[in-house]
Tab-separated table of C-alpha atoms in Angstrom:
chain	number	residue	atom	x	y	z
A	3	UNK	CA	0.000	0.000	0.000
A	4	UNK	CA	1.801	3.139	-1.402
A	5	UNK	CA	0.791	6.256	0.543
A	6	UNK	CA	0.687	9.885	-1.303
A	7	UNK	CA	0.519	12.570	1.437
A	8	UNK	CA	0.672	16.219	0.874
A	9	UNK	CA	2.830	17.825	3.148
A	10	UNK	CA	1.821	21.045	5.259
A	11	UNK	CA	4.796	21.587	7.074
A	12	UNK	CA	4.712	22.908	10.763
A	13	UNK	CA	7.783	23.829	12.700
A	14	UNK	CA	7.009	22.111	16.103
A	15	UNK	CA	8.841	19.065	17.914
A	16	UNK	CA	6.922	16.516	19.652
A	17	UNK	CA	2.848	16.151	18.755
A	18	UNK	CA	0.616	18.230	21.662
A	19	UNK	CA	-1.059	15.509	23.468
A	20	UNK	CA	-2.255	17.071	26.534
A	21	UNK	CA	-5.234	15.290	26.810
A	22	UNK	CA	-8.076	14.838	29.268
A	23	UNK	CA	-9.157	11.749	31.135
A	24	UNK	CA	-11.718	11.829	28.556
A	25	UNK	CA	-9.656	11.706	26.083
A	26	UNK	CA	-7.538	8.919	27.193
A	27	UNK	CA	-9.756	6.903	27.615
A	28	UNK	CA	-11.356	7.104	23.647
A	29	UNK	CA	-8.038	6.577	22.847
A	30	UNK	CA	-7.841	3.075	24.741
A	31	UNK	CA	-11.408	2.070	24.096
A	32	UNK	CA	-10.250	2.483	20.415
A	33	UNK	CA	-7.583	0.145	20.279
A	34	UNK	CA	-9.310	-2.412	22.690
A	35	UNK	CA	-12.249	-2.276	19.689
A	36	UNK	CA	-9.419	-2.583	16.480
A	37	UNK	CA	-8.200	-5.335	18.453
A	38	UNK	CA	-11.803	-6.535	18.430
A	39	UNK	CA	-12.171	-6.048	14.918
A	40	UNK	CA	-12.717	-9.061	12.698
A	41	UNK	CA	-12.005	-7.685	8.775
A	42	UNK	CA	-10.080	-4.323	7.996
A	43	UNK	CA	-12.830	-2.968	6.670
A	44	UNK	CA	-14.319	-2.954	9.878
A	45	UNK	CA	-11.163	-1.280	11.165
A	46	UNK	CA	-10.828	1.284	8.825
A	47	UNK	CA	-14.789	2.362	9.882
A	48	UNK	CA	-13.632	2.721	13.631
A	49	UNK	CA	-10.662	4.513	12.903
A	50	UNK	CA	-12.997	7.087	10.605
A	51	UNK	CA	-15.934	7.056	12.740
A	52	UNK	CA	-12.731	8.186	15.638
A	53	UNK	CA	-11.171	10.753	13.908
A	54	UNK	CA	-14.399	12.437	12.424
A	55	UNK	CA	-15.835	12.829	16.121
A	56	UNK	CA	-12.444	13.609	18.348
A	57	UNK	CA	-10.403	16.182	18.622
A	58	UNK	CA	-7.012	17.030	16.871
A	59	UNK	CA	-5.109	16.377	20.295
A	60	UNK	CA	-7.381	13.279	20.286
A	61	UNK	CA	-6.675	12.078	17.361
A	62	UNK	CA	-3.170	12.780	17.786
A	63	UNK	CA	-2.698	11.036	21.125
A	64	UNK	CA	-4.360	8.091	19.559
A	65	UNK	CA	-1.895	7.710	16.498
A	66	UNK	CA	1.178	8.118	19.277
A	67	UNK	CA	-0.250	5.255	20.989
A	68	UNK	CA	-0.709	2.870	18.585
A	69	UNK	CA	2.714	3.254	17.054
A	70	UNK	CA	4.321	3.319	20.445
A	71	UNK	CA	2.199	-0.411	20.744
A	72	UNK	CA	3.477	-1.037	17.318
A	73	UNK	CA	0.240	-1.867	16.118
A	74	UNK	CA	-0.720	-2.292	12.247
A	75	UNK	CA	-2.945	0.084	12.413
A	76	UNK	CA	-0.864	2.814	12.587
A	77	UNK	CA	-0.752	3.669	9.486
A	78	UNK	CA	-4.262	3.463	8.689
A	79	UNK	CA	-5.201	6.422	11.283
A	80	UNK	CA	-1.759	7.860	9.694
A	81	UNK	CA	-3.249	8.585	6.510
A	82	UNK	CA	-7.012	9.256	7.418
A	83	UNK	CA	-5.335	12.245	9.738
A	84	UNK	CA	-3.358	13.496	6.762
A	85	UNK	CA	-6.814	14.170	5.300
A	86	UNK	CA	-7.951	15.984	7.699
A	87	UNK	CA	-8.479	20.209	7.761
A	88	UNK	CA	-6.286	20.398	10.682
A	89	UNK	CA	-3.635	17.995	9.297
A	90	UNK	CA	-0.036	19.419	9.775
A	91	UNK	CA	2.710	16.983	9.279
A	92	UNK	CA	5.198	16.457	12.076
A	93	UNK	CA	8.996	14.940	11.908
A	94	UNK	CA	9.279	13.078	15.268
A	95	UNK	CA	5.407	11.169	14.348
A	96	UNK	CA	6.839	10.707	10.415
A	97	UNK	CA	9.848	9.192	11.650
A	98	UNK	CA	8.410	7.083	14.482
A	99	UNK	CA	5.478	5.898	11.745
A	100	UNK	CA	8.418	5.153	9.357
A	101	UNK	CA	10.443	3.119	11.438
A	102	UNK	CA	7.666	0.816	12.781
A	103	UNK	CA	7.245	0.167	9.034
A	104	UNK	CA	10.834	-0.548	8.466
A	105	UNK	CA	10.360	-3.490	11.193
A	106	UNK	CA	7.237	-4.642	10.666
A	107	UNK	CA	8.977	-5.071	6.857
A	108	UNK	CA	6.766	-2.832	4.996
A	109	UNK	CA	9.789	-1.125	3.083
A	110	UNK	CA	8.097	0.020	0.406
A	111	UNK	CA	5.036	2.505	2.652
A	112	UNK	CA	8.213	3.200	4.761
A	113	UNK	CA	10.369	4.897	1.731
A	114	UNK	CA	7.484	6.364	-0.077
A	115	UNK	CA	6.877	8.185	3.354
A	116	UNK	CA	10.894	8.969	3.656
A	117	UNK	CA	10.873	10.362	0.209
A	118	UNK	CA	7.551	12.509	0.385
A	119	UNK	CA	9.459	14.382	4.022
A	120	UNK	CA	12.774	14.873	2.310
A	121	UNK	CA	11.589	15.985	-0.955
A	122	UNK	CA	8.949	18.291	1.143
A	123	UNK	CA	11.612	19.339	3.517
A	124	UNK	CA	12.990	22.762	2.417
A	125	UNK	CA	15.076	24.054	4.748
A	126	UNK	CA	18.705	22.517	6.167
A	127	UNK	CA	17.911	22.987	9.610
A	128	UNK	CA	14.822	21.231	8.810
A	129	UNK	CA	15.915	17.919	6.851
A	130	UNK	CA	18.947	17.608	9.451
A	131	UNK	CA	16.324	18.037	12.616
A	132	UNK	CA	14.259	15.300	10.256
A	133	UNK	CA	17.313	13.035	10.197
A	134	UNK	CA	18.349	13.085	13.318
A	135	UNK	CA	14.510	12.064	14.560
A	136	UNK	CA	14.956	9.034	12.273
A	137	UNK	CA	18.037	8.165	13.735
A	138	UNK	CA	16.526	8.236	17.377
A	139	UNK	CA	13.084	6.128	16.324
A	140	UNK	CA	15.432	3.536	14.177
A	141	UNK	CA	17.972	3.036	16.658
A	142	UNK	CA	14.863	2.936	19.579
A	143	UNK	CA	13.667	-0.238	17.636
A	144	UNK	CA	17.391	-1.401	16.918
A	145	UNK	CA	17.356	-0.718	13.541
A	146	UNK	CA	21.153	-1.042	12.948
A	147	UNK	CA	21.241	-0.772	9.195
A	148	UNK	CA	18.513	2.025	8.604
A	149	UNK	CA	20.010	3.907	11.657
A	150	UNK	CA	23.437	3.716	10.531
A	151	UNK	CA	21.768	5.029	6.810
A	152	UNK	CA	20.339	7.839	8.528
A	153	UNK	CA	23.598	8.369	10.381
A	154	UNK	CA	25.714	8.815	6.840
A	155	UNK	CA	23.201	10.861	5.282
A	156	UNK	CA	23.091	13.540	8.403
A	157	UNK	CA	26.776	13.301	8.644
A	158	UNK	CA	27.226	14.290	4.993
A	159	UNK	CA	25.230	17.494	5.954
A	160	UNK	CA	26.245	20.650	7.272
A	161	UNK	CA	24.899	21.131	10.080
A	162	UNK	CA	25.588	23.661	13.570
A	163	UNK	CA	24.758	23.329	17.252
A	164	UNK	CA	24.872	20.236	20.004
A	165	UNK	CA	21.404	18.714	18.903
A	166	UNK	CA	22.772	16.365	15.880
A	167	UNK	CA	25.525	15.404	18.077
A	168	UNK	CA	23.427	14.274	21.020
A	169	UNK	CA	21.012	11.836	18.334
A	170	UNK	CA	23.777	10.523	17.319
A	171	UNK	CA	26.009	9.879	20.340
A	172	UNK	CA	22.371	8.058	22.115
A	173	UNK	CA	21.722	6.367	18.677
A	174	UNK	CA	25.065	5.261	18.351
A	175	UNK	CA	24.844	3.953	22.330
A	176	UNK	CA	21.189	2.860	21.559
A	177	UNK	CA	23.116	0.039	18.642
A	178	UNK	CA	25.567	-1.092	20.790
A	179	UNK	CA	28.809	0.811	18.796
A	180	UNK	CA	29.610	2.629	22.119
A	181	UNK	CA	33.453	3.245	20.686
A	182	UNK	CA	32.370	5.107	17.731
A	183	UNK	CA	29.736	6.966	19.914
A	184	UNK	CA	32.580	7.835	21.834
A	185	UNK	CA	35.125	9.144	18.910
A	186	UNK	CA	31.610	11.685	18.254
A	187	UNK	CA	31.592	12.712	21.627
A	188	UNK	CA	35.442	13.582	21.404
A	189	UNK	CA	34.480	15.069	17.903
A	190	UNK	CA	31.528	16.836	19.169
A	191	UNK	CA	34.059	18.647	22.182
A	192	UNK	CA	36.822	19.353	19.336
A	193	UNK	CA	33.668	20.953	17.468
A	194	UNK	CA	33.459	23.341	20.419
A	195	UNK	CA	29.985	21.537	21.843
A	196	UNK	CA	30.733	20.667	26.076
A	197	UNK	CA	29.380	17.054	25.995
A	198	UNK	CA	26.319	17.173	28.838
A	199	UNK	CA	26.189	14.745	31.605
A	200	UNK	CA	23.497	12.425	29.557
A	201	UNK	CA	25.839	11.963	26.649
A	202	UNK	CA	28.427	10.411	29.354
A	203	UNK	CA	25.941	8.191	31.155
A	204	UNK	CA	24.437	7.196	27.472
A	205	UNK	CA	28.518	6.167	26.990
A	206	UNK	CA	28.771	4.675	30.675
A	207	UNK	CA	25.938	2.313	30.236
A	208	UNK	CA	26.472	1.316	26.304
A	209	UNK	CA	30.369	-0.105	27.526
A	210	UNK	CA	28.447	-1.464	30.393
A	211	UNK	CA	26.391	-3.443	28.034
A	212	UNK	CA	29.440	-4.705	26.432
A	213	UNK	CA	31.084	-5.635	28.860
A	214	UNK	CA	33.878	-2.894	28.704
A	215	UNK	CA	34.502	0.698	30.586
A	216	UNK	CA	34.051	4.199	29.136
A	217	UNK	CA	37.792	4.953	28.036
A	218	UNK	CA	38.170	8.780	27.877
């Protein structure tokens, strides 16, 4: 299933999903009835019937959890929300939606989504803030080789400022390559960036994983 989506870019991190009690729960009685539901078609009416009668931070809150469950339906809800009035597309959502679809082996919905952000993506500081969300969902579902992807593209970029640094330091961590996360670190002090406690203690526990100590 090949998705076209039109872009409407919004300059914003994280989705606003400061929801009632209210709407928490329409959220969970929705997935307890998809996980009811007996054909797709039957699905796709739920997820509809939810979007057309909640609210954007409902709606919203609802897409985070299902693709934080890493359920199929993600995408579904993905693309009925694009249609919406109040639609506004947003790079950590994109890149979390992408990389459940990279694991769940739907390559083909994963790269047409990849290609409509980067092609829609105008701006540097945009594409490399894009990038290094990727990194951070891939490497949060241990997706070495489309992490690592991610990783060359961003590092082929100009780019200023700690933020890049810090995905990829925690991504690197996140994939178990704790000594090259570690030459970055040194990289990112040469670059004139102090590295913060969390980059250290992202370092301390990836050698502890290995089996090894932090060597700087």
């Amino acid at each position: 299933m090949v998705i076209i989506v039109s872009l409407r870019l919004s300059h914003f991190g994280a989705p606003q999903c400061a929801v009632t009690y209210g709407g928490r729960r329409r959220c969970h009685r929705l997935i307890s009835s998809l996980s009811a539901a007996s054909e797709p078609s039957a699905a796709g009416r739920l997820l509809r019937k939810f979007v057309a009668s909640s609210s954007k931070t409902t709606s919203l809150q609802a897409l985070s959890l299902l693709i934080s469950n890493s359920s199929p339906f993600s995408l579904h809800l993905y693309q009925i929300i694009s249609q919406t009035s109040w639609f506004r597309w947003n790079p950590v959502l994109a890149a979390s939606l992408i990389s459940l679809l990279e694991e769940n082996d739907c390559a083909v919905d994963a790269q047409t989504l990849l290609s409509q952000a980067v092609s829609g993506l105008k701006s540097s500081r945009d594409l490399t803030l894009f990038y290094c969300y990727l990194i951070d969902a891939y490497s949060q579902r241990r997706l070495k080789h489309a992490a690592l992807q991610s990783y060359s593209k961003l590092k082929e970029m100009p780019f200023s400022g700690r933020r890049p640094y810090e995905f990829m330091i925690k991504g690197l961590c996140l994939l178990g390559m704790p000594a090259d996360a570690e030459e970055l670190l040194q990289e990112m002090a040469f670059s004139g960036f102090k590295p913060s406690p969390f980059e250290f203690r992202w370092l301390v526990q990836a050698y502890g994983r290995a089996g090894h100590s932090l060597r700087c």
